[in-house]
């Protein structure tokens, strides 16, 4: 291993403490004898990337297959698109095809015997991903995590147990620009208990002129409203701004005021380091189709801390809430499975678990430390390029406003940007040239160079296309 490769594989936690990304990147460019703005830099970084072969596990859409691409603008129709949308939907693992076919073949050949036979037995296939989920979210015990349902369903199942309002403590705290589904869920839970949104919701707002919430302001609001708050429910990484919340500090602050604290980890799972058990998070849930690459609408996950496993909390129950040993006893009362397992309602779908397993395997092969180390450099490289567009071409160095925190310790992969022109117009022009990213209203474009399959060359290609589009928009 040469010196450059040794550096890129350094411990992720230690590297992320260096918030001066520009100096870090310049050290790399100096070692290559090239400039940061050159395509040679991206090529050299890809050559020393120890995760470069992980990309081969994924299928990239090609230019000719995307419905939005203007083929008259593309030189090579078989070229892979520039995919920066893993924050919305991750790419398909190649092994997903064979895993799906294996599930179908087992069903075809064995019929009902597929419940307990094959690699993905229908009655217990969710257990195949348990240990992976323990490591992914920082649980300490397998009964703290469960693979089930979809994210919004799991939010409701957990809130039914953890939101138990009293006359004095009945409010739910949520961020002001929370993902809509999260807000719908907590408001509907309030209404189920007879409270209105106006009376029951404590909404965290940013300071005037700022885009992200300050941890001290969140803690101050908890201190102010704590005696009336039953549950604090926030996102681990904000879907709109890309801000990573200080889960440990906020959880401790909320619990000190007697609140239960839960987290939506949709944009956090597989994107940032999580230690849910050590941070004493009460409950959490996440989807798996973003950074975990399981496919659209795939099965989700949930966490319930062991501190609550002996609680006499009400919860919805179904056949799969039983212990595995007694489930087929067909008794009239539930023999509750331990911990988070008791929140399951019905048998898991093997086709979805197989897809989830395909993504998790690649994730584990890459390793979280190595992914975070690359993420630090890859997102930092995108950030640098967007801050250093040639002013002779644009007449203005600051052609975008990056609203995601500049400190890498306060973000994951995603950068959220705002433009001086119509974001819709820019997005449409990018799509016509084979760039896949997304827009979230009112005015943000989200860019996610995902460490498991994106390269530095992907980032450079995107930047080259963006420069062209920005020049067109100024004409």
Short mmCIF file of C-alpha atoms in Angstrom, two decimals:
data_model
loop_
_atom_site.label_atom_id
_atom_site.label_comp_id
_atom_site.label_asym_id
_atom_site.label_seq_id
_atom_site.Cartn_x
_atom_site.Cartn_y
_atom_site.Cartn_z
CA UNK A 1 0.00 0.00 0.00
CA UNK A 2 1.49 3.36 -0.99
CA UNK A 3 1.42 6.47 1.18
CA UNK A 4 -1.60 7.95 -0.57
CA UNK A 5 -3.68 4.81 -0.15
CA UNK A 6 -2.65 4.57 3.49
CA UNK A 7 -3.99 8.06 4.09
CA UNK A 8 -7.33 7.46 2.46
CA UNK A 9 -7.95 4.41 4.62
CA UNK A 10 -7.14 6.20 7.86
CA UNK A 11 -9.66 5.90 10.66
CA UNK A 12 -12.84 7.70 9.69
CA UNK A 13 -13.50 9.19 13.10
CA UNK A 14 -10.05 10.73 13.34
CA UNK A 15 -10.15 12.18 9.81
CA UNK A 16 -13.54 13.76 10.35
CA UNK A 17 -12.15 15.83 13.20
CA UNK A 18 -10.22 17.85 10.62
CA UNK A 19 -12.77 20.42 9.51
CA UNK A 20 -10.28 22.22 7.27
CA UNK A 21 -11.18 20.23 4.20
CA UNK A 22 -9.50 22.60 1.81
CA UNK A 23 -6.07 21.98 3.33
CA UNK A 24 -6.72 18.26 3.38
CA UNK A 25 -7.68 18.18 -0.28
CA UNK A 26 -4.78 20.40 -1.27
CA UNK A 27 -2.35 18.03 0.41
CA UNK A 28 -3.72 15.33 -1.84
CA UNK A 29 -3.44 17.45 -4.97
CA UNK A 30 0.11 18.47 -4.07
CA UNK A 31 1.09 14.83 -3.60
CA UNK A 32 -0.24 14.11 -7.12
CA UNK A 33 1.34 17.21 -8.63
CA UNK A 34 -2.01 18.40 -10.04
CA UNK A 35 -4.55 21.10 -9.20
CA UNK A 36 -7.77 20.45 -7.32
CA UNK A 37 -9.78 21.86 -10.21
CA UNK A 38 -8.36 19.40 -12.75
CA UNK A 39 -9.82 16.13 -13.96
CA UNK A 40 -6.45 14.55 -13.15
CA UNK A 41 -7.08 15.09 -9.44
CA UNK A 42 -10.36 13.16 -9.59
CA UNK A 43 -8.72 10.39 -11.59
CA UNK A 44 -5.83 10.09 -9.14
CA UNK A 45 -8.17 9.99 -6.14
CA UNK A 46 -10.16 7.20 -7.77
CA UNK A 47 -6.98 5.24 -8.37
CA UNK A 48 -6.03 5.24 -4.68
CA UNK A 49 -9.59 4.72 -3.42
CA UNK A 50 -9.69 1.36 -1.58
CA UNK A 51 -13.45 1.21 -2.19
CA UNK A 52 -13.16 1.61 -5.96
CA UNK A 53 -14.14 -2.02 -6.60
CA UNK A 54 -17.29 -1.73 -4.46
CA UNK A 55 -18.83 0.34 -7.25
CA UNK A 56 -18.83 -2.76 -9.46
CA UNK A 57 -21.49 -4.30 -7.22
CA UNK A 58 -24.09 -1.79 -8.43
CA UNK A 59 -26.01 -1.22 -11.65
CA UNK A 60 -25.89 2.34 -12.99
CA UNK A 61 -28.59 3.68 -15.32
CA UNK A 62 -27.17 4.61 -18.71
CA UNK A 63 -27.83 7.81 -20.59
CA UNK A 64 -30.00 6.12 -23.22
CA UNK A 65 -32.32 4.59 -20.61
CA UNK A 66 -33.21 7.69 -18.59
CA UNK A 67 -36.51 9.29 -19.65
CA UNK A 68 -35.33 12.84 -18.97
CA UNK A 69 -32.12 12.80 -21.03
CA UNK A 70 -31.95 14.76 -24.28
CA UNK A 71 -30.03 12.27 -26.42
CA UNK A 72 -28.95 15.03 -28.82
CA UNK A 73 -26.79 16.45 -26.01
CA UNK A 74 -25.05 13.14 -25.21
CA UNK A 75 -21.98 11.85 -27.04
CA UNK A 76 -21.98 8.31 -25.65
CA UNK A 77 -25.47 6.93 -25.10
CA UNK A 78 -24.12 3.87 -23.29
CA UNK A 79 -22.26 6.00 -20.75
CA UNK A 80 -23.34 5.72 -17.13
CA UNK A 81 -25.36 8.63 -15.85
CA UNK A 82 -24.07 10.94 -13.12
CA UNK A 83 -26.05 9.57 -10.20
CA UNK A 84 -26.06 11.82 -7.11
CA UNK A 85 -29.42 10.80 -5.71
CA UNK A 86 -28.60 8.12 -3.14
CA UNK A 87 -30.22 10.33 -0.50
CA UNK A 88 -33.53 9.60 -2.21
CA UNK A 89 -33.06 6.13 -3.72
CA UNK A 90 -29.88 4.10 -3.72
CA UNK A 91 -28.74 2.15 -6.75
CA UNK A 92 -29.63 -1.50 -7.32
CA UNK A 93 -27.12 -4.09 -6.12
CA UNK A 94 -26.37 -6.54 -8.93
CA UNK A 95 -26.81 -9.49 -6.61
CA UNK A 96 -30.41 -8.41 -5.92
CA UNK A 97 -31.47 -10.11 -9.17
CA UNK A 98 -30.23 -13.55 -8.16
CA UNK A 99 -31.57 -13.18 -4.61
CA UNK A 100 -35.03 -12.29 -5.92
CA UNK A 101 -34.95 -15.18 -8.34
CA UNK A 102 -33.92 -17.49 -5.53
CA UNK A 103 -36.99 -16.48 -3.52
CA UNK A 104 -39.26 -17.06 -6.53
CA UNK A 105 -37.65 -20.39 -7.37
CA UNK A 106 -38.06 -21.61 -3.81
CA UNK A 107 -41.74 -20.65 -3.84
CA UNK A 108 -42.23 -22.33 -7.22
CA UNK A 109 -40.52 -25.58 -6.26
CA UNK A 110 -41.57 -25.91 -2.63
CA UNK A 111 -44.89 -24.12 -2.26
CA UNK A 112 -45.85 -23.85 1.41
CA UNK A 113 -42.59 -25.48 2.45
CA UNK A 114 -40.86 -22.23 1.52
CA UNK A 115 -41.86 -20.93 4.97
CA UNK A 116 -38.99 -22.84 6.59
CA UNK A 117 -36.76 -23.81 3.67
CA UNK A 118 -34.13 -22.10 1.56
CA UNK A 119 -31.85 -19.13 2.11
CA UNK A 120 -34.82 -16.80 2.72
CA UNK A 121 -37.40 -18.88 4.61
CA UNK A 122 -40.60 -16.86 4.71
CA UNK A 123 -41.36 -17.42 8.39
CA UNK A 124 -38.00 -16.26 9.69
CA UNK A 125 -36.16 -14.42 6.91
CA UNK A 126 -36.13 -11.14 8.85
CA UNK A 127 -33.73 -12.75 11.32
CA UNK A 128 -31.11 -12.91 8.55
CA UNK A 129 -30.43 -9.16 8.77
CA UNK A 130 -30.63 -8.74 12.56
CA UNK A 131 -26.92 -8.79 13.33
CA UNK A 132 -26.22 -6.41 10.48
CA UNK A 133 -28.80 -3.98 11.86
CA UNK A 134 -27.29 -4.23 15.35
CA UNK A 135 -23.97 -2.98 13.97
CA UNK A 136 -25.57 -0.46 11.62
CA UNK A 137 -27.44 1.52 14.28
CA UNK A 138 -25.21 0.84 17.27
CA UNK A 139 -27.49 -1.46 19.21
CA UNK A 140 -26.01 -3.73 21.85
CA UNK A 141 -28.47 -6.60 21.65
CA UNK A 142 -30.31 -8.25 18.78
CA UNK A 143 -33.64 -7.82 20.55
CA UNK A 144 -33.25 -4.04 20.31
CA UNK A 145 -33.70 -4.04 16.53
CA UNK A 146 -36.31 -5.41 14.19
CA UNK A 147 -36.84 -5.50 10.44
CA UNK A 148 -40.50 -4.85 9.57
CA UNK A 149 -43.08 -2.80 7.67
CA UNK A 150 -42.39 0.61 6.14
CA UNK A 151 -41.04 3.70 7.88
CA UNK A 152 -44.31 5.59 8.41
CA UNK A 153 -46.02 2.44 9.68
CA UNK A 154 -43.22 1.93 12.19
CA UNK A 155 -43.43 5.56 13.33
CA UNK A 156 -47.08 5.01 14.19
CA UNK A 157 -46.46 1.67 15.90
CA UNK A 158 -43.77 3.20 18.09
CA UNK A 159 -45.70 6.38 18.89
CA UNK A 160 -48.70 4.32 19.95
CA UNK A 161 -46.46 2.88 22.67
CA UNK A 162 -44.26 5.85 23.53
CA UNK A 163 -46.70 8.73 23.20
CA UNK A 164 -48.81 8.35 26.32
CA UNK A 165 -50.08 11.87 27.07
CA UNK A 166 -51.17 13.07 30.49
CA UNK A 167 -53.04 16.19 31.50
CA UNK A 168 -49.79 18.10 32.02
CA UNK A 169 -47.40 16.32 29.65
CA UNK A 170 -49.04 15.83 26.25
CA UNK A 171 -47.04 17.73 23.63
CA UNK A 172 -44.77 16.43 20.86
CA UNK A 173 -41.68 18.36 19.72
CA UNK A 174 -40.69 18.29 16.06
CA UNK A 175 -38.54 20.43 13.77
CA UNK A 176 -40.30 23.14 11.78
CA UNK A 177 -39.38 21.83 8.35
CA UNK A 178 -39.71 18.16 9.23
CA UNK A 179 -40.31 15.63 6.49
CA UNK A 180 -44.06 15.88 5.76
CA UNK A 181 -44.81 12.24 6.58
CA UNK A 182 -43.26 12.67 10.03
CA UNK A 183 -45.42 15.69 10.71
CA UNK A 184 -48.53 13.93 9.43
CA UNK A 185 -47.79 11.03 11.77
CA UNK A 186 -47.31 13.07 14.94
CA UNK A 187 -50.28 15.32 14.21
CA UNK A 188 -52.52 12.32 13.62
CA UNK A 189 -51.31 10.81 16.91
CA UNK A 190 -52.17 14.06 18.67
CA UNK A 191 -55.65 14.01 17.16
CA UNK A 192 -56.17 10.38 18.17
CA UNK A 193 -55.73 11.54 21.75
CA UNK A 194 -58.00 14.56 21.38
CA UNK A 195 -55.36 17.28 20.96
CA UNK A 196 -55.08 19.82 18.18
CA UNK A 197 -51.96 20.56 16.18
CA UNK A 198 -51.95 24.11 17.50
CA UNK A 199 -52.07 23.02 21.13
CA UNK A 200 -50.06 19.82 21.01
CA UNK A 201 -47.13 20.54 18.69
CA UNK A 202 -43.93 22.27 19.81
CA UNK A 203 -42.17 23.35 16.63
CA UNK A 204 -38.45 24.07 16.50
CA UNK A 205 -37.59 27.00 14.23
CA UNK A 206 -34.27 28.27 12.90
CA UNK A 207 -33.02 31.73 13.70
CA UNK A 208 -33.92 34.47 11.18
CA UNK A 209 -31.65 34.25 8.14
CA UNK A 210 -30.33 30.78 9.06
CA UNK A 211 -31.13 27.44 7.48
CA UNK A 212 -30.13 24.93 10.18
CA UNK A 213 -31.13 24.51 13.79
CA UNK A 214 -28.55 25.22 16.46
CA UNK A 215 -28.16 22.56 19.12
CA UNK A 216 -28.18 25.20 21.87
CA UNK A 217 -31.52 26.50 20.59
CA UNK A 218 -33.00 23.00 20.57
CA UNK A 219 -31.84 22.44 24.15
CA UNK A 220 -33.19 25.84 25.20
CA UNK A 221 -36.58 24.99 23.72
CA UNK A 222 -36.58 21.65 25.52
CA UNK A 223 -35.75 23.46 28.75
CA UNK A 224 -38.57 25.94 28.15
CA UNK A 225 -41.28 23.45 27.21
CA UNK A 226 -39.93 20.28 28.79
CA UNK A 227 -42.53 19.86 31.51
CA UNK A 228 -45.31 19.73 28.91
CA UNK A 229 -43.53 17.56 26.31
CA UNK A 230 -44.28 13.84 26.24
CA UNK A 231 -42.17 12.94 23.17
CA UNK A 232 -39.40 14.62 21.21
CA UNK A 233 -39.33 13.21 17.68
CA UNK A 234 -36.67 14.57 15.33
CA UNK A 235 -34.74 13.42 12.26
CA UNK A 236 -31.16 12.20 12.66
CA UNK A 237 -30.17 13.91 9.41
CA UNK A 238 -32.51 16.55 8.05
CA UNK A 239 -33.92 15.64 4.65
CA UNK A 240 -33.95 19.24 3.36
CA UNK A 241 -30.75 20.80 4.68
CA UNK A 242 -28.61 17.69 5.21
CA UNK A 243 -27.88 18.80 8.78
CA UNK A 244 -26.82 16.01 11.15
CA UNK A 245 -28.37 16.53 14.58
CA UNK A 246 -26.42 15.89 17.75
CA UNK A 247 -28.48 12.84 18.69
CA UNK A 248 -26.63 12.07 21.90
CA UNK A 249 -26.77 15.59 23.34
CA UNK A 250 -30.40 16.22 22.37
CA UNK A 251 -31.47 12.82 23.71
CA UNK A 252 -29.82 13.51 27.06
CA UNK A 253 -31.31 17.00 27.18
CA UNK A 254 -34.80 15.71 26.52
CA UNK A 255 -34.61 12.85 28.98
CA UNK A 256 -33.32 15.21 31.67
CA UNK A 257 -36.66 17.02 31.34
CA UNK A 258 -38.63 13.78 31.60
CA UNK A 259 -39.31 13.49 27.85
CA UNK A 260 -39.05 10.36 25.75
CA UNK A 261 -36.84 10.91 22.70
CA UNK A 262 -37.25 9.15 19.37
CA UNK A 263 -35.55 9.59 16.01
CA UNK A 264 -36.43 9.20 12.35
CA UNK A 265 -33.17 7.89 10.86
CA UNK A 266 -34.31 7.73 7.23
CA UNK A 267 -31.41 9.93 6.08
CA UNK A 268 -29.04 8.76 8.81
CA UNK A 269 -28.96 4.96 8.54
CA UNK A 270 -25.94 4.04 6.45
CA UNK A 271 -24.95 7.70 6.20
CA UNK A 272 -23.55 8.55 9.64
CA UNK A 273 -22.19 6.66 12.61
CA UNK A 274 -24.93 5.67 15.04
CA UNK A 275 -24.68 4.48 18.66
CA UNK A 276 -28.32 4.27 19.65
CA UNK A 277 -27.80 2.04 22.68
CA UNK A 278 -24.89 4.02 24.12
CA UNK A 279 -26.72 7.28 23.50
CA UNK A 280 -29.75 5.86 25.38
CA UNK A 281 -32.13 6.69 22.53
CA UNK A 282 -35.61 5.55 23.57
CA UNK A 283 -36.79 4.50 20.11
CA UNK A 284 -35.94 5.02 16.46
CA UNK A 285 -36.92 3.88 13.00
CA UNK A 286 -35.54 4.11 9.49
CA UNK A 287 -36.08 3.14 5.87
CA UNK A 288 -33.58 1.07 3.91
CA UNK A 289 -33.84 2.25 0.30
CA UNK A 290 -31.56 5.27 0.51
CA UNK A 291 -27.99 4.63 1.65
CA UNK A 292 -28.71 0.94 2.27
CA UNK A 293 -29.77 0.32 -1.36
CA UNK A 294 -32.68 -2.08 -0.81
CA UNK A 295 -35.03 -0.70 -3.47
CA UNK A 296 -38.00 1.65 -3.47
CA UNK A 297 -40.52 1.05 -0.69
CA UNK A 298 -38.54 -1.82 0.75
CA UNK A 299 -38.86 -3.15 4.29
CA UNK A 300 -37.85 -0.80 7.10
CA UNK A 301 -36.31 -1.11 10.56
CA UNK A 302 -36.91 -0.05 14.16
CA UNK A 303 -35.02 0.19 17.46
CA UNK A 304 -36.33 0.01 21.02
CA UNK A 305 -33.80 0.49 23.79
CA UNK A 306 -33.48 -2.31 26.32
CA UNK A 307 -34.42 0.17 29.03
CA UNK A 308 -37.99 -0.19 27.77
CA UNK A 309 -38.19 -3.91 27.22
CA UNK A 310 -39.87 -4.52 30.56
CA UNK A 311 -42.21 -1.53 30.28
CA UNK A 312 -45.90 -2.28 30.40
CA UNK A 313 -46.58 -0.12 27.36
CA UNK A 314 -49.61 -0.68 25.15
CA UNK A 315 -48.83 -1.67 21.58
CA UNK A 316 -50.61 -3.09 18.59
CA UNK A 317 -50.15 -6.84 18.30
CA UNK A 318 -50.37 -9.47 15.62
CA UNK A 319 -49.40 -13.09 15.09
CA UNK A 320 -45.72 -12.25 14.75
CA UNK A 321 -45.72 -10.41 18.09
CA UNK A 322 -45.42 -13.84 19.68
CA UNK A 323 -42.20 -15.57 20.58
CA UNK A 324 -40.93 -17.75 17.78
CA UNK A 325 -41.16 -20.82 20.02
CA UNK A 326 -44.88 -20.38 20.75
CA UNK A 327 -46.11 -18.60 17.62
CA UNK A 328 -47.65 -21.68 16.08
CA UNK A 329 -49.31 -22.75 19.31
CA UNK A 330 -52.32 -20.72 18.12
CA UNK A 331 -53.08 -19.51 21.65
CA UNK A 332 -55.69 -16.81 22.30
CA UNK A 333 -53.32 -14.38 24.05
CA UNK A 334 -49.98 -13.04 22.91
CA UNK A 335 -46.83 -14.58 24.34
CA UNK A 336 -44.85 -11.45 23.60
CA UNK A 337 -41.48 -11.81 21.91
CA UNK A 338 -38.60 -10.03 23.66
CA UNK A 339 -37.93 -6.34 23.08
CA UNK A 340 -38.44 -4.81 19.66
CA UNK A 341 -39.55 -8.18 18.27
CA UNK A 342 -42.90 -7.76 20.00
CA UNK A 343 -43.72 -4.85 17.68
CA UNK A 344 -43.91 -7.14 14.66
CA UNK A 345 -47.43 -7.79 13.44
CA UNK A 346 -47.17 -10.23 10.56
CA UNK A 347 -44.76 -12.51 8.75
CA UNK A 348 -41.95 -10.75 6.89
CA UNK A 349 -41.93 -10.66 3.08
CA UNK A 350 -38.98 -12.75 1.87
CA UNK A 351 -38.76 -10.88 -1.44
CA UNK A 352 -38.15 -7.60 0.39
CA UNK A 353 -35.81 -9.09 2.96
CA UNK A 354 -33.76 -10.58 0.12
CA UNK A 355 -33.37 -7.11 -1.41
CA UNK A 356 -32.44 -5.66 1.96
CA UNK A 357 -29.91 -8.43 2.50
CA UNK A 358 -28.30 -7.74 -0.89
CA UNK A 359 -27.69 -4.10 0.03
CA UNK A 360 -26.52 -4.81 3.56
CA UNK A 361 -23.95 -7.33 2.40
CA UNK A 362 -22.25 -4.77 0.17
CA UNK A 363 -22.42 -2.20 2.95
CA UNK A 364 -20.64 -4.56 5.32
CA UNK A 365 -18.06 -5.52 2.71
CA UNK A 366 -17.18 -1.84 2.33
CA UNK A 367 -17.12 -1.19 6.09
CA UNK A 368 -18.56 1.85 7.86
CA UNK A 369 -15.18 3.34 8.80
CA UNK A 370 -13.95 3.22 5.22
CA UNK A 371 -17.23 4.61 3.89
CA UNK A 372 -17.10 7.53 6.32
CA UNK A 373 -13.47 8.26 5.47
CA UNK A 374 -14.30 8.41 1.77
CA UNK A 375 -17.48 10.38 2.44
CA UNK A 376 -15.44 13.05 4.21
CA UNK A 377 -13.26 13.55 1.14
CA UNK A 378 -15.90 13.02 -1.55
CA UNK A 379 -18.48 15.46 -0.18
CA UNK A 380 -15.66 17.86 0.69
CA UNK A 381 -14.44 17.71 -2.91
CA UNK A 382 -17.91 18.56 -4.21
CA UNK A 383 -18.11 21.40 -1.72
CA UNK A 384 -14.72 22.76 -2.81
CA UNK A 385 -15.55 22.69 -6.51
CA UNK A 386 -18.83 24.48 -6.02
CA UNK A 387 -17.07 27.15 -3.98
CA UNK A 388 -14.41 27.66 -6.66
CA UNK A 389 -16.16 28.04 -9.97
CA UNK A 390 -14.03 30.08 -12.37
CA UNK A 391 -15.22 33.70 -11.91
CA UNK A 392 -14.19 34.53 -15.47
CA UNK A 393 -16.97 32.23 -16.64
CA UNK A 394 -19.68 33.17 -14.18
CA UNK A 395 -18.74 36.72 -13.10
CA UNK A 396 -19.35 35.63 -9.54
CA UNK A 397 -17.50 33.12 -7.38
CA UNK A 398 -20.51 32.56 -5.13
CA UNK A 399 -22.83 30.99 -7.66
CA UNK A 400 -24.56 28.71 -5.15
CA UNK A 401 -25.44 28.93 -1.49
CA UNK A 402 -24.65 25.68 0.32
CA UNK A 403 -27.08 25.55 3.23
CA UNK A 404 -25.75 22.27 4.64
CA UNK A 405 -23.36 22.80 7.58
CA UNK A 406 -19.78 23.36 6.45
CA UNK A 407 -18.38 21.39 9.37
CA UNK A 408 -18.20 17.74 8.20
CA UNK A 409 -19.02 16.63 11.75
CA UNK A 410 -22.46 18.20 11.34
CA UNK A 411 -23.46 16.53 8.10
CA UNK A 412 -23.36 13.26 6.18
CA UNK A 413 -23.08 12.73 2.45
CA UNK A 414 -25.65 15.24 1.27
CA UNK A 415 -25.10 18.86 0.26
CA UNK A 416 -28.19 21.02 -0.16
CA UNK A 417 -27.71 24.02 -2.41
CA UNK A 418 -29.65 27.08 -3.51
CA UNK A 419 -29.08 28.95 -6.76
CA UNK A 420 -29.46 32.56 -7.91
CA UNK A 421 -31.64 31.22 -10.75
CA UNK A 422 -34.72 29.02 -10.90
CA UNK A 423 -33.82 25.69 -9.30
CA UNK A 424 -36.42 24.03 -11.50
CA UNK A 425 -34.77 25.35 -14.67
CA UNK A 426 -31.30 24.28 -13.53
CA UNK A 427 -32.55 20.84 -12.54
CA UNK A 428 -34.24 20.28 -15.89
CA UNK A 429 -31.08 21.25 -17.77
CA UNK A 430 -28.98 18.94 -15.61
CA UNK A 431 -31.38 16.06 -16.17
CA UNK A 432 -31.23 16.54 -19.93
CA UNK A 433 -27.47 16.01 -19.67
CA UNK A 434 -27.71 12.84 -17.63
CA UNK A 435 -27.36 14.18 -14.08
CA UNK A 436 -29.65 12.50 -11.55
CA UNK A 437 -30.27 14.54 -8.40
CA UNK A 438 -33.44 15.94 -6.90
CA UNK A 439 -35.18 19.13 -5.89
CA UNK A 440 -37.13 19.75 -2.73
CA UNK A 441 -39.43 22.75 -2.68
CA UNK A 442 -39.33 25.58 -2.23
CA UNK A 443 -35.78 26.14 -3.53
CA UNK A 444 -33.23 23.42 -2.71
CA UNK A 445 -31.33 20.97 -4.88
CA UNK A 446 -29.95 17.96 -3.02
CA UNK A 447 -26.68 16.37 -4.09
CA UNK A 448 -25.44 13.15 -2.51
CA UNK A 449 -22.12 11.70 -3.71
CA UNK A 450 -22.52 8.29 -2.07
CA UNK A 451 -19.29 6.66 -0.94
CA UNK A 452 -20.28 3.09 -1.75
CA UNK A 453 -20.64 3.68 -5.49
CA UNK A 454 -19.82 7.28 -6.47
CA UNK A 455 -16.34 8.30 -7.57
CA UNK A 456 -14.39 11.53 -7.56
CA UNK A 457 -14.75 11.46 -11.32
CA UNK A 458 -18.54 11.42 -10.90
CA UNK A 459 -18.25 14.59 -8.86
CA UNK A 460 -15.96 16.20 -11.43
CA UNK A 461 -18.30 15.23 -14.29
CA UNK A 462 -21.23 16.76 -12.41
CA UNK A 463 -19.33 19.96 -11.80
CA UNK A 464 -18.38 20.24 -15.47
CA UNK A 465 -22.03 19.87 -16.52
CA UNK A 466 -23.18 22.29 -13.84
CA UNK A 467 -20.75 24.96 -15.07
CA UNK A 468 -22.19 24.65 -18.55
CA UNK A 469 -25.75 24.87 -17.26
CA UNK A 470 -24.99 27.90 -15.09
CA UNK A 471 -23.46 29.74 -18.04
CA UNK A 472 -26.59 29.02 -20.09
CA UNK A 473 -28.80 30.32 -17.30
CA UNK A 474 -26.88 33.61 -17.19
CA UNK A 475 -27.15 34.17 -20.94
#
